[in-house]
Each structure stands twice: as C-alpha cells, then as structure tokens.
mmCIF file of N, CA and C in Angstrom:
data_model
loop_
_atom_site.group_PDB
_atom_site.id
_atom_site.type_symbol
_atom_site.label_atom_id
_atom_site.label_comp_id
_atom_site.label_asym_id
_atom_site.label_seq_id
_atom_site.Cartn_x
_atom_site.Cartn_y
_atom_site.Cartn_z
ATOM 1 N N UNK A 167 28.430 -5.943 -9.119
ATOM 2 C CA UNK A 167 27.022 -5.797 -8.863
ATOM 3 C C UNK A 167 26.834 -5.058 -7.544
ATOM 4 N N UNK A 168 26.090 -3.988 -7.605
ATOM 5 C CA UNK A 168 25.863 -3.224 -6.381
ATOM 6 C C UNK A 168 24.447 -3.466 -5.881
ATOM 7 N N UNK A 169 24.279 -3.307 -4.601
ATOM 8 C CA UNK A 169 22.957 -3.481 -4.030
ATOM 9 C C UNK A 169 22.465 -2.134 -3.502
ATOM 10 N N UNK A 170 21.168 -2.031 -3.406
ATOM 11 C CA UNK A 170 20.536 -0.799 -2.949
ATOM 12 C C UNK A 170 20.106 -0.989 -1.502
ATOM 13 N N UNK A 171 20.359 0.002 -0.688
ATOM 14 C CA UNK A 171 19.926 -0.050 0.707
ATOM 15 C C UNK A 171 18.416 -0.212 0.760
ATOM 16 N N UNK A 172 17.948 -0.963 1.723
ATOM 17 C CA UNK A 172 16.522 -1.235 1.841
ATOM 18 C C UNK A 172 15.712 0.061 1.963
ATOM 19 N N UNK A 173 16.241 1.029 2.683
ATOM 20 C CA UNK A 173 15.531 2.301 2.872
ATOM 21 C C UNK A 173 15.449 3.117 1.586
ATOM 22 N N UNK A 174 16.317 2.829 0.608
ATOM 23 C CA UNK A 174 16.348 3.574 -0.654
ATOM 24 C C UNK A 174 15.597 2.857 -1.783
ATOM 25 N N UNK A 175 15.118 1.655 -1.515
ATOM 26 C CA UNK A 175 14.439 0.883 -2.549
ATOM 27 C C UNK A 175 13.062 1.470 -2.837
ATOM 28 N N UNK A 176 12.697 1.391 -4.102
ATOM 29 C CA UNK A 176 11.369 1.834 -4.520
ATOM 30 C C UNK A 176 10.529 0.637 -4.910
ATOM 31 N N UNK A 177 9.349 0.916 -5.392
ATOM 32 C CA UNK A 177 8.447 -0.139 -5.819
ATOM 33 C C UNK A 177 8.793 -0.537 -7.245
ATOM 34 N N UNK A 178 8.846 -1.816 -7.497
ATOM 35 C CA UNK A 178 9.151 -2.330 -8.828
ATOM 36 C C UNK A 178 8.002 -2.018 -9.779
ATOM 37 N N UNK A 179 8.323 -1.828 -11.049
ATOM 38 C CA UNK A 179 7.294 -1.554 -12.054
ATOM 39 C C UNK A 179 6.373 -2.752 -12.244
ATOM 40 N N UNK A 180 6.860 -3.932 -11.937
ATOM 41 C CA UNK A 180 6.041 -5.136 -12.084
ATOM 42 C C UNK A 180 5.710 -5.773 -10.733
ATOM 43 N N UNK A 181 5.652 -4.975 -9.705
ATOM 44 C CA UNK A 181 5.318 -5.467 -8.372
ATOM 45 C C UNK A 181 3.937 -6.131 -8.364
ATOM 46 N N UNK A 182 3.039 -5.675 -9.239
ATOM 47 C CA UNK A 182 1.699 -6.258 -9.299
ATOM 48 C C UNK A 182 1.766 -7.748 -9.655
ATOM 49 N N UNK A 183 2.767 -8.165 -10.423
ATOM 50 C CA UNK A 183 2.943 -9.585 -10.750
ATOM 51 C C UNK A 183 3.394 -10.373 -9.523
ATOM 52 N N UNK A 184 4.373 -9.838 -8.818
ATOM 53 C CA UNK A 184 4.890 -10.516 -7.619
ATOM 54 C C UNK A 184 3.818 -10.645 -6.543
ATOM 55 N N UNK A 185 3.039 -9.589 -6.376
ATOM 56 C CA UNK A 185 1.991 -9.617 -5.351
ATOM 57 C C UNK A 185 0.889 -10.604 -5.724
ATOM 58 N N UNK A 186 0.509 -10.646 -6.995
ATOM 59 C CA UNK A 186 -0.517 -11.600 -7.444
ATOM 60 C C UNK A 186 -0.033 -13.035 -7.254
ATOM 61 N N UNK A 187 1.234 -13.273 -7.548
ATOM 62 C CA UNK A 187 1.823 -14.601 -7.365
ATOM 63 C C UNK A 187 1.835 -14.969 -5.881
ATOM 64 N N UNK A 188 2.246 -14.028 -5.055
ATOM 65 C CA UNK A 188 2.274 -14.261 -3.610
ATOM 66 C C UNK A 188 0.864 -14.527 -3.078
ATOM 67 N N UNK A 189 -0.116 -13.803 -3.596
ATOM 68 C CA UNK A 189 -1.509 -13.997 -3.183
ATOM 69 C C UNK A 189 -1.982 -15.401 -3.540
ATOM 70 N N UNK A 190 -1.659 -15.870 -4.735
ATOM 71 C CA UNK A 190 -2.087 -17.215 -5.122
ATOM 72 C C UNK A 190 -1.423 -18.281 -4.251
ATOM 73 N N UNK A 191 -0.135 -18.146 -4.018
ATOM 74 C CA UNK A 191 0.578 -19.116 -3.182
ATOM 75 C C UNK A 191 0.020 -19.113 -1.756
ATOM 76 N N UNK A 192 -0.178 -17.936 -1.205
ATOM 77 C CA UNK A 192 -0.717 -17.822 0.154
ATOM 78 C C UNK A 192 -2.111 -18.448 0.231
ATOM 79 N N UNK A 193 -2.917 -18.197 -0.793
ATOM 80 C CA UNK A 193 -4.278 -18.735 -0.828
ATOM 81 C C UNK A 193 -4.258 -20.256 -0.876
ATOM 82 N N UNK A 194 -3.430 -20.826 -1.724
ATOM 83 C CA UNK A 194 -3.358 -22.287 -1.832
ATOM 84 C C UNK A 194 -2.889 -22.892 -0.512
ATOM 85 N N UNK A 195 -1.835 -22.323 0.067
ATOM 86 C CA UNK A 195 -1.321 -22.850 1.345
ATOM 87 C C UNK A 195 -2.371 -22.763 2.447
ATOM 88 N N UNK A 196 -3.062 -21.651 2.503
ATOM 89 C CA UNK A 196 -4.054 -21.455 3.565
ATOM 90 C C UNK A 196 -5.277 -22.338 3.351
ATOM 91 N N UNK A 197 -5.755 -22.421 2.117
ATOM 92 C CA UNK A 197 -6.935 -23.246 1.836
ATOM 93 C C UNK A 197 -6.654 -24.725 2.046
ATOM 94 N N UNK A 198 -5.410 -25.126 1.897
ATOM 95 C CA UNK A 198 -5.047 -26.531 2.130
ATOM 96 C C UNK A 198 -5.253 -26.918 3.590
ATOM 97 N N UNK A 199 -5.304 -25.941 4.471
ATOM 98 C CA UNK A 199 -5.508 -26.210 5.898
ATOM 99 C C UNK A 199 -6.980 -26.194 6.304
ATOM 100 N N UNK A 200 -7.859 -25.827 5.374
ATOM 101 C CA UNK A 200 -9.292 -25.842 5.675
ATOM 102 C C UNK A 200 -9.757 -27.295 5.786
ATOM 103 N N UNK A 201 -10.854 -27.528 6.500
ATOM 104 C CA UNK A 201 -11.393 -28.892 6.547
ATOM 105 C C UNK A 201 -11.724 -29.389 5.135
ATOM 106 N N UNK A 202 -11.410 -30.649 4.859
ATOM 107 C CA UNK A 202 -11.596 -31.223 3.516
ATOM 108 C C UNK A 202 -13.050 -31.151 3.046
ATOM 109 N N UNK A 203 -13.974 -31.216 3.962
ATOM 110 C CA UNK A 203 -15.386 -31.226 3.561
ATOM 111 C C UNK A 203 -15.814 -29.908 2.917
ATOM 112 N N UNK A 204 -14.989 -28.864 3.044
ATOM 113 C CA UNK A 204 -15.327 -27.573 2.445
ATOM 114 C C UNK A 204 -14.651 -27.342 1.094
ATOM 115 N N UNK A 205 -13.927 -28.369 0.609
ATOM 116 C CA UNK A 205 -13.162 -28.181 -0.613
ATOM 117 C C UNK A 205 -14.041 -27.696 -1.771
ATOM 118 N N UNK A 206 -15.129 -28.367 -2.047
ATOM 119 C CA UNK A 206 -15.954 -28.004 -3.196
ATOM 120 C C UNK A 206 -16.945 -26.898 -2.871
ATOM 121 N N UNK A 207 -17.277 -26.720 -1.609
ATOM 122 C CA UNK A 207 -18.207 -25.669 -1.233
ATOM 123 C C UNK A 207 -17.536 -24.305 -1.108
ATOM 124 N N UNK A 208 -16.325 -24.281 -0.585
ATOM 125 C CA UNK A 208 -15.699 -23.013 -0.234
ATOM 126 C C UNK A 208 -14.325 -22.813 -0.877
ATOM 127 N N UNK A 209 -13.399 -23.703 -0.567
ATOM 128 C CA UNK A 209 -12.001 -23.427 -0.903
ATOM 129 C C UNK A 209 -11.673 -23.499 -2.385
ATOM 130 N N UNK A 210 -12.315 -24.358 -3.137
ATOM 131 C CA UNK A 210 -12.010 -24.464 -4.564
ATOM 132 C C UNK A 210 -12.282 -23.134 -5.266
ATOM 133 N N UNK A 211 -13.396 -22.499 -4.944
ATOM 134 C CA UNK A 211 -13.728 -21.208 -5.552
ATOM 135 C C UNK A 211 -12.738 -20.117 -5.165
ATOM 136 N N UNK A 212 -12.286 -20.149 -3.922
ATOM 137 C CA UNK A 212 -11.317 -19.157 -3.452
ATOM 138 C C UNK A 212 -9.985 -19.328 -4.184
ATOM 139 N N UNK A 213 -9.530 -20.553 -4.304
ATOM 140 C CA UNK A 213 -8.275 -20.823 -5.014
ATOM 141 C C UNK A 213 -8.417 -20.454 -6.495
ATOM 142 N N UNK A 214 -9.555 -20.789 -7.091
ATOM 143 C CA UNK A 214 -9.780 -20.451 -8.504
ATOM 144 C C UNK A 214 -9.724 -18.943 -8.740
ATOM 145 N N UNK A 215 -10.283 -18.168 -7.826
ATOM 146 C CA UNK A 215 -10.237 -16.708 -7.971
ATOM 147 C C UNK A 215 -8.804 -16.193 -7.868
ATOM 148 N N UNK A 216 -8.039 -16.724 -6.933
ATOM 149 C CA UNK A 216 -6.651 -16.271 -6.808
ATOM 150 C C UNK A 216 -5.841 -16.658 -8.041
ATOM 151 N N UNK A 217 -6.136 -17.810 -8.592
ATOM 152 C CA UNK A 217 -5.460 -18.260 -9.822
ATOM 153 C C UNK A 217 -5.841 -17.348 -10.997
ATOM 154 N N UNK A 218 -7.108 -16.987 -11.055
ATOM 155 C CA UNK A 218 -7.579 -16.088 -12.122
ATOM 156 C C UNK A 218 -6.884 -14.723 -12.047
ATOM 157 N N UNK A 219 -6.717 -14.218 -10.842
ATOM 158 C CA UNK A 219 -6.048 -12.926 -10.660
ATOM 159 C C UNK A 219 -4.630 -12.992 -11.216
ATOM 160 N N UNK A 220 -3.904 -14.011 -10.833
ATOM 161 C CA UNK A 220 -2.515 -14.142 -11.299
ATOM 162 C C UNK A 220 -2.468 -14.328 -12.813
ATOM 163 N N UNK A 221 -3.345 -15.161 -13.349
ATOM 164 C CA UNK A 221 -3.364 -15.373 -14.802
ATOM 165 C C UNK A 221 -3.722 -14.095 -15.561
ATOM 166 N N UNK A 222 -4.655 -13.327 -15.034
ATOM 167 C CA UNK A 222 -5.052 -12.082 -15.703
ATOM 168 C C UNK A 222 -3.938 -11.044 -15.692
ATOM 169 N N UNK A 223 -3.226 -10.909 -14.580
ATOM 170 C CA UNK A 223 -2.143 -9.924 -14.561
ATOM 171 C C UNK A 223 -0.971 -10.388 -15.421
ATOM 172 N N UNK A 224 -0.741 -11.706 -15.485
ATOM 173 C CA UNK A 224 0.293 -12.222 -16.389
ATOM 174 C C UNK A 224 -0.088 -11.942 -17.845
ATOM 175 N N UNK A 225 -1.357 -12.141 -18.164
ATOM 176 C CA UNK A 225 -1.826 -11.886 -19.531
ATOM 177 C C UNK A 225 -1.704 -10.400 -19.863
ATOM 178 N N UNK A 226 -2.101 -9.539 -18.936
ATOM 179 C CA UNK A 226 -1.996 -8.089 -19.170
ATOM 180 C C UNK A 226 -0.540 -7.689 -19.370
ATOM 181 N N UNK A 227 0.326 -8.264 -18.580
ATOM 182 C CA UNK A 227 1.750 -7.915 -18.676
ATOM 183 C C UNK A 227 2.395 -8.432 -19.960
ATOM 184 N N UNK A 228 1.790 -9.421 -20.582
ATOM 185 C CA UNK A 228 2.365 -9.973 -21.811
ATOM 186 C C UNK A 228 1.981 -9.166 -23.053
ATOM 187 N N UNK A 229 1.100 -8.195 -22.886
ATOM 188 C CA UNK A 229 0.657 -7.379 -24.017
ATOM 189 C C UNK A 229 1.441 -6.073 -24.032
ATOM 190 N N UNK A 230 2.119 -5.837 -25.145
ATOM 191 C CA UNK A 230 2.853 -4.587 -25.353
ATOM 192 C C UNK A 230 2.122 -3.818 -26.449
ATOM 193 N N UNK A 231 1.188 -2.953 -26.059
ATOM 194 C CA UNK A 231 0.305 -2.313 -27.034
ATOM 195 C C UNK A 231 1.032 -1.472 -28.081
ATOM 196 N N UNK A 232 0.633 -1.699 -29.328
ATOM 197 C CA UNK A 232 1.111 -0.872 -30.438
ATOM 198 C C UNK A 232 -0.044 -0.127 -31.083
ATOM 199 N N UNK A 233 -1.275 -0.439 -30.619
ATOM 200 C CA UNK A 233 -2.453 0.275 -31.106
ATOM 201 C C UNK A 233 -3.508 0.318 -29.994
ATOM 202 N N UNK A 234 -4.563 1.054 -30.236
ATOM 203 C CA UNK A 234 -5.592 1.262 -29.216
ATOM 204 C C UNK A 234 -6.298 -0.045 -28.835
ATOM 205 N N UNK A 235 -6.484 -0.935 -29.801
ATOM 206 C CA UNK A 235 -7.160 -2.203 -29.520
ATOM 207 C C UNK A 235 -6.338 -3.058 -28.546
ATOM 208 N N UNK A 236 -5.036 -3.090 -28.738
ATOM 209 C CA UNK A 236 -4.171 -3.855 -27.837
ATOM 210 C C UNK A 236 -4.120 -3.209 -26.455
ATOM 211 N N UNK A 237 -4.130 -1.890 -26.412
ATOM 212 C CA UNK A 237 -4.155 -1.185 -25.125
ATOM 213 C C UNK A 237 -5.448 -1.506 -24.378
ATOM 214 N N UNK A 238 -6.556 -1.580 -25.117
ATOM 215 C CA UNK A 238 -7.841 -1.912 -24.499
ATOM 216 C C UNK A 238 -7.842 -3.350 -23.994
ATOM 217 N N UNK A 239 -7.238 -4.260 -24.751
ATOM 218 C CA UNK A 239 -7.153 -5.651 -24.329
ATOM 219 C C UNK A 239 -6.364 -5.767 -23.028
ATOM 220 N N UNK A 240 -5.258 -5.046 -22.950
ATOM 221 C CA UNK A 240 -4.450 -5.024 -21.723
ATOM 222 C C UNK A 240 -5.285 -4.489 -20.554
ATOM 223 N N UNK A 241 -6.002 -3.409 -20.806
ATOM 224 C CA UNK A 241 -6.854 -2.810 -19.774
ATOM 225 C C UNK A 241 -7.936 -3.796 -19.327
ATOM 226 N N UNK A 242 -8.499 -4.537 -20.274
ATOM 227 C CA UNK A 242 -9.543 -5.508 -19.932
ATOM 228 C C UNK A 242 -9.022 -6.581 -18.981
ATOM 229 N N UNK A 243 -7.807 -7.056 -19.213
ATOM 230 C CA UNK A 243 -7.225 -8.050 -18.304
ATOM 231 C C UNK A 243 -7.013 -7.454 -16.906
ATOM 232 N N UNK A 244 -6.590 -6.207 -16.859
ATOM 233 C CA UNK A 244 -6.406 -5.552 -15.563
ATOM 234 C C UNK A 244 -7.747 -5.418 -14.841
ATOM 235 N N UNK A 245 -8.786 -5.051 -15.588
ATOM 236 C CA UNK A 245 -10.124 -4.923 -15.003
ATOM 237 C C UNK A 245 -10.650 -6.272 -14.518
ATOM 238 N N UNK A 246 -10.414 -7.325 -15.300
ATOM 239 C CA UNK A 246 -10.835 -8.670 -14.883
ATOM 240 C C UNK A 246 -10.125 -9.081 -13.601
ATOM 241 N N UNK A 247 -8.848 -8.792 -13.503
ATOM 242 C CA UNK A 247 -8.091 -9.124 -12.295
ATOM 243 C C UNK A 247 -8.660 -8.365 -11.098
ATOM 244 N N UNK A 248 -8.990 -7.100 -11.304
ATOM 245 C CA UNK A 248 -9.556 -6.304 -10.215
ATOM 246 C C UNK A 248 -10.922 -6.845 -9.787
ATOM 247 N N UNK A 249 -11.739 -7.239 -10.756
ATOM 248 C CA UNK A 249 -13.048 -7.820 -10.422
ATOM 249 C C UNK A 249 -12.874 -9.118 -9.621
ATOM 250 N N UNK A 250 -11.910 -9.941 -10.028
ATOM 251 C CA UNK A 250 -11.646 -11.184 -9.300
ATOM 252 C C UNK A 250 -11.139 -10.899 -7.889
ATOM 253 N N UNK A 251 -10.358 -9.828 -7.733
ATOM 254 C CA UNK A 251 -9.893 -9.428 -6.395
ATOM 255 C C UNK A 251 -11.071 -9.095 -5.490
ATOM 256 N N UNK A 252 -12.011 -8.324 -6.018
ATOM 257 C CA UNK A 252 -13.176 -7.950 -5.226
ATOM 258 C C UNK A 252 -14.020 -9.177 -4.882
ATOM 259 N N UNK A 253 -14.161 -10.088 -5.837
ATOM 260 C CA UNK A 253 -14.897 -11.325 -5.585
ATOM 261 C C UNK A 253 -14.194 -12.181 -4.546
ATOM 262 N N UNK A 254 -12.873 -12.238 -4.630
ATOM 263 C CA UNK A 254 -12.096 -13.010 -3.656
ATOM 264 C C UNK A 254 -12.319 -12.474 -2.244
ATOM 265 N N UNK A 255 -12.310 -11.177 -2.118
ATOM 266 C CA UNK A 255 -12.543 -10.570 -0.807
ATOM 267 C C UNK A 255 -13.917 -10.966 -0.268
ATOM 268 N N UNK A 256 -14.924 -10.930 -1.119
ATOM 269 C CA UNK A 256 -16.280 -11.324 -0.711
ATOM 270 C C UNK A 256 -16.341 -12.791 -0.313
ATOM 271 N N UNK A 257 -15.699 -13.650 -1.107
ATOM 272 C CA UNK A 257 -15.725 -15.076 -0.818
ATOM 273 C C UNK A 257 -14.965 -15.417 0.466
ATOM 274 N N UNK A 258 -13.899 -14.685 0.732
ATOM 275 C CA UNK A 258 -13.172 -14.899 1.993
ATOM 276 C C UNK A 258 -14.038 -14.526 3.185
ATOM 277 N N UNK A 259 -14.780 -13.452 3.041
ATOM 278 C CA UNK A 259 -15.676 -13.024 4.108
ATOM 279 C C UNK A 259 -16.749 -14.087 4.360
ATOM 280 N N UNK A 260 -17.296 -14.643 3.286
ATOM 281 C CA UNK A 260 -18.306 -15.695 3.422
ATOM 282 C C UNK A 260 -17.692 -16.945 4.050
ATOM 283 N N UNK A 261 -16.504 -17.320 3.599
ATOM 284 C CA UNK A 261 -15.830 -18.504 4.160
ATOM 285 C C UNK A 261 -15.566 -18.324 5.643
ATOM 286 N N UNK A 262 -15.105 -17.138 6.001
ATOM 287 C CA UNK A 262 -14.805 -16.869 7.407
ATOM 288 C C UNK A 262 -16.068 -16.984 8.263
ATOM 289 N N UNK A 263 -17.155 -16.427 7.763
ATOM 290 C CA UNK A 263 -18.424 -16.486 8.501
ATOM 291 C C UNK A 263 -18.948 -17.920 8.567
ATOM 292 N N UNK A 264 -18.873 -18.627 7.452
ATOM 293 C CA UNK A 264 -19.352 -20.001 7.367
ATOM 294 C C UNK A 264 -18.608 -20.898 8.351
ATOM 295 N N UNK A 265 -17.302 -20.775 8.393
ATOM 296 C CA UNK A 265 -16.491 -21.611 9.274
ATOM 297 C C UNK A 265 -16.687 -21.222 10.733
ATOM 298 N N UNK A 266 -16.853 -19.937 10.976
ATOM 299 C CA UNK A 266 -17.053 -19.469 12.359
ATOM 300 C C UNK A 266 -18.372 -19.988 12.930
ATOM 301 N N UNK A 267 -19.398 -20.106 12.095
ATOM 302 C CA UNK A 267 -20.716 -20.514 12.580
ATOM 303 C C UNK A 267 -20.821 -22.007 12.857
ATOM 304 N N UNK A 268 -19.904 -22.785 12.345
ATOM 305 C CA UNK A 268 -19.925 -24.220 12.577
ATOM 306 C C UNK A 268 -19.058 -24.513 13.802
ATOM 307 N N UNK A 269 -19.670 -25.009 14.846
ATOM 308 C CA UNK A 269 -18.975 -25.237 16.118
ATOM 309 C C UNK A 269 -17.821 -26.229 16.017
ATOM 310 N N UNK A 270 -17.858 -27.133 15.051
ATOM 311 C CA UNK A 270 -16.825 -28.163 14.940
ATOM 312 C C UNK A 270 -15.523 -27.615 14.356
ATOM 313 N N UNK A 271 -15.546 -26.404 13.830
ATOM 314 C CA UNK A 271 -14.366 -25.845 13.160
ATOM 315 C C UNK A 271 -13.621 -24.852 14.029
ATOM 316 N N UNK A 272 -12.341 -24.770 13.765
ATOM 317 C CA UNK A 272 -11.551 -23.698 14.349
ATOM 318 C C UNK A 272 -11.745 -22.497 13.433
ATOM 319 N N UNK A 273 -11.989 -21.332 13.955
ATOM 320 C CA UNK A 273 -12.156 -20.160 13.090
ATOM 321 C C UNK A 273 -10.836 -19.785 12.408
ATOM 322 N N UNK A 274 -10.953 -19.075 11.299
ATOM 323 C CA UNK A 274 -9.748 -18.580 10.623
ATOM 324 C C UNK A 274 -9.116 -17.558 11.558
ATOM 325 N N UNK A 275 -7.859 -17.740 11.862
ATOM 326 C CA UNK A 275 -7.173 -16.820 12.768
ATOM 327 C C UNK A 275 -7.149 -15.424 12.170
ATOM 328 N N UNK A 276 -7.251 -14.436 13.021
ATOM 329 C CA UNK A 276 -7.268 -13.047 12.569
ATOM 330 C C UNK A 276 -6.014 -12.690 11.774
ATOM 331 N N UNK A 277 -4.860 -13.157 12.209
ATOM 332 C CA UNK A 277 -3.609 -12.839 11.515
ATOM 333 C C UNK A 277 -3.603 -13.410 10.098
ATOM 334 N N UNK A 278 -4.161 -14.592 9.924
ATOM 335 C CA UNK A 278 -4.233 -15.219 8.599
ATOM 336 C C UNK A 278 -5.157 -14.403 7.706
ATOM 337 N N UNK A 279 -6.312 -14.068 8.230
ATOM 338 C CA UNK A 279 -7.291 -13.296 7.470
ATOM 339 C C UNK A 279 -6.745 -11.904 7.149
ATOM 340 N N UNK A 280 -6.088 -11.266 8.100
ATOM 341 C CA UNK A 280 -5.520 -9.930 7.881
ATOM 342 C C UNK A 280 -4.447 -9.955 6.802
ATOM 343 N N UNK A 281 -3.626 -10.995 6.783
ATOM 344 C CA UNK A 281 -2.594 -11.105 5.742
ATOM 345 C C UNK A 281 -3.231 -11.261 4.368
ATOM 346 N N UNK A 282 -4.286 -12.051 4.296
ATOM 347 C CA UNK A 282 -5.017 -12.233 3.048
ATOM 348 C C UNK A 282 -5.554 -10.891 2.556
ATOM 349 N N UNK A 283 -6.212 -10.180 3.440
ATOM 350 C CA UNK A 283 -6.799 -8.883 3.086
ATOM 351 C C UNK A 283 -5.705 -7.885 2.702
ATOM 352 N N UNK A 284 -4.583 -7.938 3.395
ATOM 353 C CA UNK A 284 -3.462 -7.049 3.074
ATOM 354 C C UNK A 284 -2.955 -7.313 1.652
ATOM 355 N N UNK A 285 -2.803 -8.580 1.294
ATOM 356 C CA UNK A 285 -2.358 -8.924 -0.065
ATOM 357 C C UNK A 285 -3.366 -8.451 -1.115
ATOM 358 N N UNK A 286 -4.634 -8.645 -0.838
ATOM 359 C CA UNK A 286 -5.685 -8.229 -1.776
ATOM 360 C C UNK A 286 -5.695 -6.714 -1.930
ATOM 361 N N UNK A 287 -5.608 -5.997 -0.819
ATOM 362 C CA UNK A 287 -5.607 -4.533 -0.848
ATOM 363 C C UNK A 287 -4.386 -3.995 -1.580
ATOM 364 N N UNK A 288 -3.238 -4.582 -1.306
ATOM 365 C CA UNK A 288 -2.011 -4.156 -1.980
ATOM 366 C C UNK A 288 -2.125 -4.369 -3.482
ATOM 367 N N UNK A 289 -2.622 -5.534 -3.872
ATOM 368 C CA UNK A 289 -2.765 -5.832 -5.305
ATOM 369 C C UNK A 289 -3.760 -4.875 -5.960
ATOM 370 N N UNK A 290 -4.846 -4.563 -5.281
ATOM 371 C CA UNK A 290 -5.835 -3.629 -5.836
ATOM 372 C C UNK A 290 -5.210 -2.248 -6.058
ATOM 373 N N UNK A 291 -4.406 -1.795 -5.114
ATOM 374 C CA UNK A 291 -3.733 -0.500 -5.259
ATOM 375 C C UNK A 291 -2.730 -0.523 -6.411
ATOM 376 N N UNK A 292 -1.992 -1.615 -6.520
ATOM 377 C CA UNK A 292 -1.016 -1.743 -7.605
ATOM 378 C C UNK A 292 -1.704 -1.773 -8.964
ATOM 379 N N UNK A 293 -2.830 -2.462 -9.051
ATOM 380 C CA UNK A 293 -3.562 -2.508 -10.319
ATOM 381 C C UNK A 293 -4.156 -1.152 -10.673
ATOM 382 N N UNK A 294 -4.623 -0.417 -9.678
ATOM 383 C CA UNK A 294 -5.143 0.931 -9.939
ATOM 384 C C UNK A 294 -4.027 1.837 -10.453
ATOM 385 N N UNK A 295 -2.852 1.729 -9.854
ATOM 386 C CA UNK A 295 -1.711 2.534 -10.311
ATOM 387 C C UNK A 295 -1.284 2.122 -11.716
ATOM 388 N N UNK A 296 -1.307 0.828 -11.993
ATOM 389 C CA UNK A 296 -0.958 0.337 -13.323
ATOM 390 C C UNK A 296 -1.941 0.859 -14.368
ATOM 391 N N UNK A 297 -3.208 0.795 -14.029
ATOM 392 C CA UNK A 297 -4.240 1.288 -14.956
ATOM 393 C C UNK A 297 -4.037 2.771 -15.256
ATOM 394 N N UNK A 298 -3.713 3.530 -14.224
ATOM 395 C CA UNK A 298 -3.485 4.970 -14.394
ATOM 396 C C UNK A 298 -2.242 5.234 -15.241
ATOM 397 N N UNK A 299 -1.166 4.510 -14.975
ATOM 398 C CA UNK A 299 0.060 4.721 -15.750
ATOM 399 C C UNK A 299 -0.126 4.281 -17.206
ATOM 400 N N UNK A 300 -0.886 3.209 -17.417
ATOM 401 C CA UNK A 300 -1.180 2.774 -18.786
ATOM 402 C C UNK A 300 -2.018 3.810 -19.530
ATOM 403 N N UNK A 301 -2.929 4.423 -18.808
ATOM 404 C CA UNK A 301 -3.780 5.455 -19.423
ATOM 405 C C UNK A 301 -2.914 6.584 -19.980
ATOM 406 N N UNK A 302 -1.929 6.997 -19.201
ATOM 407 C CA UNK A 302 -1.002 8.047 -19.652
ATOM 408 C C UNK A 302 -0.093 7.552 -20.770
ATOM 409 N N UNK A 303 0.441 6.365 -20.583
ATOM 410 C CA UNK A 303 1.416 5.823 -21.530
ATOM 411 C C UNK A 303 0.826 5.569 -22.895
ATOM 412 N N UNK A 304 -0.412 5.073 -22.941
ATOM 413 C CA UNK A 304 -0.996 4.658 -24.209
ATOM 414 C C UNK A 304 -2.084 5.592 -24.728
ATOM 415 N N UNK A 305 -2.153 6.799 -24.208
ATOM 416 C CA UNK A 305 -3.231 7.714 -24.598
ATOM 417 C C UNK A 305 -3.154 8.152 -26.058
ATOM 418 N N UNK A 306 -1.980 8.113 -26.667
ATOM 419 C CA UNK A 306 -1.832 8.586 -28.047
ATOM 420 C C UNK A 306 -1.919 7.472 -29.084
ATOM 421 N N UNK A 307 -2.183 6.246 -28.663
ATOM 422 C CA UNK A 307 -2.294 5.153 -29.625
ATOM 423 C C UNK A 307 -3.613 5.246 -30.374
ATOM 424 N N UNK A 308 -3.565 4.886 -31.635
ATOM 425 C CA UNK A 308 -4.800 4.891 -32.444
ATOM 426 C C UNK A 308 -5.098 3.537 -32.990
#
C-alpha cells in the first residue's frame, strides 16, 4: 500500500459527504456548550439543519441515476442540502446576535463562529461543484 504526499493529494469525489458529516459533528459539539435555556429556542433548530444537510447529501449520494427522473431526484436532494446550508448560516447569525445581546451569556467566540462558517462555505462550494459535474455526467439520460 502506497501513500500519497500531502502536497500531491487532490480533493476526494465524495468530499461533500465528509464535510457534511464534519459540519454535523461540529454543530452538535458546539451547540452542546450553549446555555441549556436556549435548547428549544435556538440550538435544536441549528442541530436539526445540520442533520438535514448530512441526510440530504447521503440521500443524493445513494442515488445512481439510470434515467432523467432519478437524476432529478438526486439534484433535488443536493438543492435541499444547499437550502439547509443557507438557512443554517442565517440561524447561526441570529443565535450569535441573540446570545451577544444577553449580558448573562458569554458570546460565541470568533474562532468557533469562523470555523462554522468555513465548514458551511466549503460544503456549499462542494455541492455547487457536485451539481455541475452531475449536470455534465447525466445530461444524456432520458
């Protein structure tokens, strides 16, 4: 078994799955540190969105289109994941503002928030690339 030098490594074809999984894990770990009183107001929705993203990309990846309808179904899951990503970003912004305005809370550290945004941005780029590659790959299906 040979290994590839880190500088020579490329992006995996299924990196969007790994990133979505990492985003969900990071979200759960981070939300677990929020004050308990915000569980139903703030954090539950954030965790649910991250879970939806991972489930949607897993569902999209499980479809191997043999016709146009299956290709569209795969595309729909990718679009749903992207919509959930955008919603997650909005909800994180609201959570950050909500927690910052309450004097009793410690604000979300910038590094934590930046890592969250980095994961979301990376996943959005990966999904856009996946959508584009699927468009080329499945353009001749009927």
